[in-house]
Amino acid sequence: MSNFAPADGQTVVYRTYKTRFVGLFAIVILNISTGFVWLTYSSALNAAKAYLNTDEMIVNLTTILYFIAFLIMSPVSGWMFEKKGIKYSLLFGAIIQLIGAAIRYIATFVASSPANPGPRLALTLVGQVIASGAQPFFLNAPPKFAAVWFSEDGRTTATMIGSVANALAAALAQLIIPVITVETDPETMASSVLLCLVLSVVAIVPVLFTPALPPTPPSPSAAAALEENVEEPFWVSLKKVGSNRQFMILMTLFGTFVGFFNAFSSLITTFTKPFGYSAEESGYFGAAMVVAGLVGAGFSGPIMDRTKQFKSVVKSMVPLSTLSYIVFCFVVRKDFFIGIMIVSIFIGLFSFTMLPVVLELGVECTYPVTPASSTSLLWGSGQFFAVVFLFVLQALQNDEKAVETGVNAPLIFIAAFCVLASIPVYFFKSPYLRLEAEGRARSSQGHVVVDSKVPYGTDDYGMDEVSLEDTKDVKSAMAV
């Protein structure tokens, strides 16, 4: 039996450790760094076109490469999480990103001209491809890390913090990179590329200080996850998740709304340009979505940790998010900046609120399968739909017809598709399998004693006690 497994009837104290915040900080920094590398060139489109001596399609390709690489590398990241552990998987991803970022920076020293753009462009794309392979290791990590290091009273918040860091990076990149890249001087693009390289180096540091595993589990489900004898091959768990009908409902939902949000935020300038809005004004719409989304996710995480009402929140947010996309079809018109801004806020608010909830719900409905499997499939579906939607929405865009009719065809497509995709969520009836298993485990272990106010002592890891329901008197536990 593993050191993590309590004997029957034994008093168990589930504990969390302060170093869990080092690991969570590492995941946040890694997601921020990958966001900057991802959007380096598309955030300063005109300067990037001149710097690479290429057209807009190739610059946009640097962004699309990330979606494609995610589909390829996401299963690999899930396999590594189970075989090598969270720390070494994050370190592997960080090294891949660093190599890619370094190759991109080397490209800044290669001469480029309209007559001979090849060497710099080729080296840049090679670096971008390598760096893009790292993103799944960072995006897929939060639910797995939260399951192993956090108690049930903090898991959703931890997942939320790690998951929205990438969106925060997207907003920061679109604000910072245009500032340090002068549009009339394409060679200043080298400064943005260097910034991304520095971020990639810095992001490795907290990973080095993250312990591979907690000394003791924070919850019964974490104890089971840390048991070597319950581990199964990743591909087996992936197959189990893929055959779970309740999970497939979540995957369709997550893929649709994450895919649309990614495509929508990427093309918002395209959607609003026919009605006279500048790129700067469109940037405000995108920023409003992200900021409102961060606020929504910031509230939903702690609330879910307290109430555990995952299904109720999802079934409430889905129609509200769909309604926001429908209203957006009609507010995008000339001289209605405030209306577009308000609806953008609601789109971000409702979409981001769902994000950590669906990720945690994916773990709940597939337990005891490893969280890496459900997370890989959920994020993979989001990236797949994003690629498809990007091509479909761009194909539907017709500026002249949009101005003539007053309604943009891609926006109608988004609204209609969201309506259809939201219907299955009302058939989602899976129980909270992980929470129920933890309840049974606590009952079978006699009494579980946890009290955040009573110092059991600390060690190098920095131990905190975990607050759980149904606790017994601490003194009686210490006497057992």
PDB file of C-alpha atoms in Angstrom, residues 4 61 63 76 98 188 241 275 279 315 362 411 427 439 461 472:
ATOM      1  CA  PHE A   4      -0.975   8.038   0.654  1.00  0.00           C
ATOM      2  CA  LEU A  61      -0.988  31.578 -39.876  1.00  0.00           C
ATOM      3  CA  THR A  63      -1.827  32.254 -34.769  1.00  0.00           C
ATOM      4  CA  VAL A  76       0.874  13.872 -25.722  1.00  0.00           C
ATOM      5  CA  LEU A  98      12.106  28.437 -24.897  1.00  0.00           C
ATOM      6  CA  THR A 188      11.201  47.168 -33.797  1.00  0.00           C
ATOM      7  CA  VAL A 241     -13.827   9.489 -21.389  1.00  0.00           C
ATOM      8  CA  PHE A 275     -19.669  49.697 -39.992  1.00  0.00           C
ATOM      9  CA  ALA A 279      -8.913  48.669 -35.241  1.00  0.00           C
ATOM     10  CA  LYS A 315     -27.405  25.543 -17.452  1.00  0.00           C
ATOM     11  CA  GLY A 362     -15.703  17.273 -16.869  1.00  0.00           C
ATOM     12  CA  LEU A 411     -22.683  36.861 -36.615  1.00  0.00           C
ATOM     13  CA  PHE A 427     -29.936  16.567 -21.016  1.00  0.00           C
ATOM     14  CA  GLY A 439     -17.984  11.670   0.833  1.00  0.00           C
ATOM     15  CA  TYR A 461       6.555  22.581   2.319  1.00  0.00           C
ATOM     16  CA  LYS A 472     -14.869  16.302  14.470  1.00  0.00           C
TER      17      LYS A 472
END
